[in-house]
Amino acid sequence: MRLDKYLKVSRIIKRRSVANEVCDAGHVTVNGKVARASYDVKEGDVIEIRFGEKTMKAEVVKVTEYADKSNADTMYKIIE
């Protein structure tokens, strides 16, 4: 699954267009490397997103095409 879609489905970022812009601006790294929106997310990847001064680090636990509000947070595990 594409990185921008994963961020939207897992509800880390609310809109896919915003996720795409964040990736294009270079604020998202996967496994320590700057990632584009088209990056193919796999289980075990570590995604780091910079929101201004704050940084969120999460490990991909599960990749599914659809997740509702109640189980979206099971797709990732917060590291920091």
PDB file of C-alpha atoms in Angstrom:
ATOM      1  CA  MET A   1       0.000   0.000   0.000  1.00  0.00           C
ATOM      2  CA  ARG A   2       1.226   3.525  -0.791  1.00  0.00           C
ATOM      3  CA  LEU A   3       2.543   5.553   2.137  1.00  0.00           C
ATOM      4  CA  ASP A   4       0.033   8.397   1.693  1.00  0.00           C
ATOM      5  CA  LYS A   5      -2.870   5.944   1.636  1.00  0.00           C
ATOM      6  CA  TYR A   6      -1.531   4.102   4.694  1.00  0.00           C
ATOM      7  CA  LEU A   7      -1.299   7.343   6.667  1.00  0.00           C
ATOM      8  CA  LYS A   8      -4.927   8.114   5.775  1.00  0.00           C
ATOM      9  CA  VAL A   9      -6.371   4.614   6.370  1.00  0.00           C
ATOM     10  CA  SER A  10      -4.582   4.286   9.727  1.00  0.00           C
ATOM     11  CA  ARG A  11      -5.884   7.785  10.600  1.00  0.00           C
ATOM     12  CA  ILE A  12      -2.438   9.109  11.477  1.00  0.00           C
ATOM     13  CA  ILE A  13      -3.257  11.939   9.037  1.00  0.00           C
ATOM     14  CA  LYS A  14      -6.908  12.737   8.284  1.00  0.00           C
ATOM     15  CA  ARG A  15      -6.776  13.404   4.533  1.00  0.00           C
ATOM     16  CA  ARG A  16      -4.802  11.667   1.811  1.00  0.00           C
ATOM     17  CA  SER A  17      -4.065  14.960   0.063  1.00  0.00           C
ATOM     18  CA  VAL A  18      -2.513  16.302   3.286  1.00  0.00           C
ATOM     19  CA  ALA A  19      -0.511  13.076   3.691  1.00  0.00           C
ATOM     20  CA  ASN A  20       0.716  13.493   0.106  1.00  0.00           C
ATOM     21  CA  GLU A  21       1.814  17.094   0.765  1.00  0.00           C
ATOM     22  CA  VAL A  22       3.626  16.130   3.993  1.00  0.00           C
ATOM     23  CA  CYS A  23       5.516  13.378   2.142  1.00  0.00           C
ATOM     24  CA  ASP A  24       6.426  15.700  -0.754  1.00  0.00           C
ATOM     25  CA  ALA A  25       7.726  18.315   1.705  1.00  0.00           C
ATOM     26  CA  GLY A  26      10.181  15.747   3.107  1.00  0.00           C
ATOM     27  CA  HIS A  27       8.648  15.570   6.597  1.00  0.00           C
ATOM     28  CA  VAL A  28       8.186  11.774   6.522  1.00  0.00           C
ATOM     29  CA  THR A  29      10.966   9.207   6.861  1.00  0.00           C
ATOM     30  CA  VAL A  30      10.641   5.439   6.668  1.00  0.00           C
ATOM     31  CA  ASN A  31      13.413   3.367   8.244  1.00  0.00           C
ATOM     32  CA  GLY A  32      15.578   6.494   8.500  1.00  0.00           C
ATOM     33  CA  LYS A  33      15.270   7.572   4.839  1.00  0.00           C
ATOM     34  CA  VAL A  34      13.095  10.365   3.428  1.00  0.00           C
ATOM     35  CA  ALA A  35      10.115   8.677   1.774  1.00  0.00           C
ATOM     36  CA  ARG A  36       7.900   9.757  -1.090  1.00  0.00           C
ATOM     37  CA  ALA A  37       4.117   9.319  -1.060  1.00  0.00           C
ATOM     38  CA  SER A  38       4.459   6.380  -3.464  1.00  0.00           C
ATOM     39  CA  TYR A  39       6.653   4.346  -1.061  1.00  0.00           C
ATOM     40  CA  ASP A  40       5.293   0.797  -0.602  1.00  0.00           C
ATOM     41  CA  VAL A  41       4.611   0.325   3.133  1.00  0.00           C
ATOM     42  CA  LYS A  42       5.393  -3.093   4.630  1.00  0.00           C
ATOM     43  CA  GLU A  43       4.880  -4.561   8.095  1.00  0.00           C
ATOM     44  CA  GLY A  44       7.830  -3.749  10.351  1.00  0.00           C
ATOM     45  CA  ASP A  45       8.595  -0.377   8.720  1.00  0.00           C
ATOM     46  CA  VAL A  46       9.264   2.499  11.122  1.00  0.00           C
ATOM     47  CA  ILE A  47       7.560   5.728  10.013  1.00  0.00           C
ATOM     48  CA  GLU A  48       8.675   9.055  11.476  1.00  0.00           C
ATOM     49  CA  ILE A  49       6.617  12.204  10.841  1.00  0.00           C
ATOM     50  CA  ARG A  50       7.717  15.717  11.799  1.00  0.00           C
ATOM     51  CA  PHE A  51       4.910  18.162  12.675  1.00  0.00           C
ATOM     52  CA  GLY A  52       6.826  21.408  13.223  1.00  0.00           C
ATOM     53  CA  GLU A  53       8.632  20.916  16.550  1.00  0.00           C
ATOM     54  CA  LYS A  54       6.949  17.586  17.356  1.00  0.00           C
ATOM     55  CA  THR A  55       8.005  14.221  15.969  1.00  0.00           C
ATOM     56  CA  MET A  56       5.879  11.071  15.901  1.00  0.00           C
ATOM     57  CA  LYS A  57       7.480   7.676  15.429  1.00  0.00           C
ATOM     58  CA  ALA A  58       5.357   4.595  14.725  1.00  0.00           C
ATOM     59  CA  GLU A  59       6.011   1.003  13.677  1.00  0.00           C
ATOM     60  CA  VAL A  60       3.738  -0.555  11.058  1.00  0.00           C
ATOM     61  CA  VAL A  61       2.027  -3.574  12.628  1.00  0.00           C
ATOM     62  CA  LYS A  62      -0.543  -4.380   9.953  1.00  0.00           C
ATOM     63  CA  VAL A  63      -1.354  -3.207   6.425  1.00  0.00           C
ATOM     64  CA  THR A  64      -5.020  -3.415   5.410  1.00  0.00           C
ATOM     65  CA  GLU A  65      -6.962  -1.633   2.653  1.00  0.00           C
ATOM     66  CA  TYR A  66      -9.740  -0.517   5.001  1.00  0.00           C
ATOM     67  CA  ALA A  67      -9.977   0.184   8.727  1.00  0.00           C
ATOM     68  CA  ASP A  68     -12.834   1.724  10.635  1.00  0.00           C
ATOM     69  CA  LYS A  69     -12.419   4.162  13.492  1.00  0.00           C
ATOM     70  CA  SER A  70     -12.403   1.504  16.221  1.00  0.00           C
ATOM     71  CA  ASN A  71      -9.542  -0.594  14.826  1.00  0.00           C
ATOM     72  CA  ALA A  72      -7.465   1.966  12.873  1.00  0.00           C
ATOM     73  CA  ASP A  73      -5.036   2.350  15.768  1.00  0.00           C
ATOM     74  CA  THR A  74      -4.219  -1.387  15.637  1.00  0.00           C
ATOM     75  CA  MET A  75      -2.421  -0.805  12.308  1.00  0.00           C
ATOM     76  CA  TYR A  76       0.543   0.845  14.038  1.00  0.00           C
ATOM     77  CA  LYS A  77       2.370   1.016  17.356  1.00  0.00           C
ATOM     78  CA  ILE A  78       3.676   4.350  18.701  1.00  0.00           C
ATOM     79  CA  ILE A  79       7.399   4.159  19.507  1.00  0.00           C
ATOM     80  CA  GLU A  80       8.083   7.724  20.729  1.00  0.00           C
TER      81      GLU A  80
END
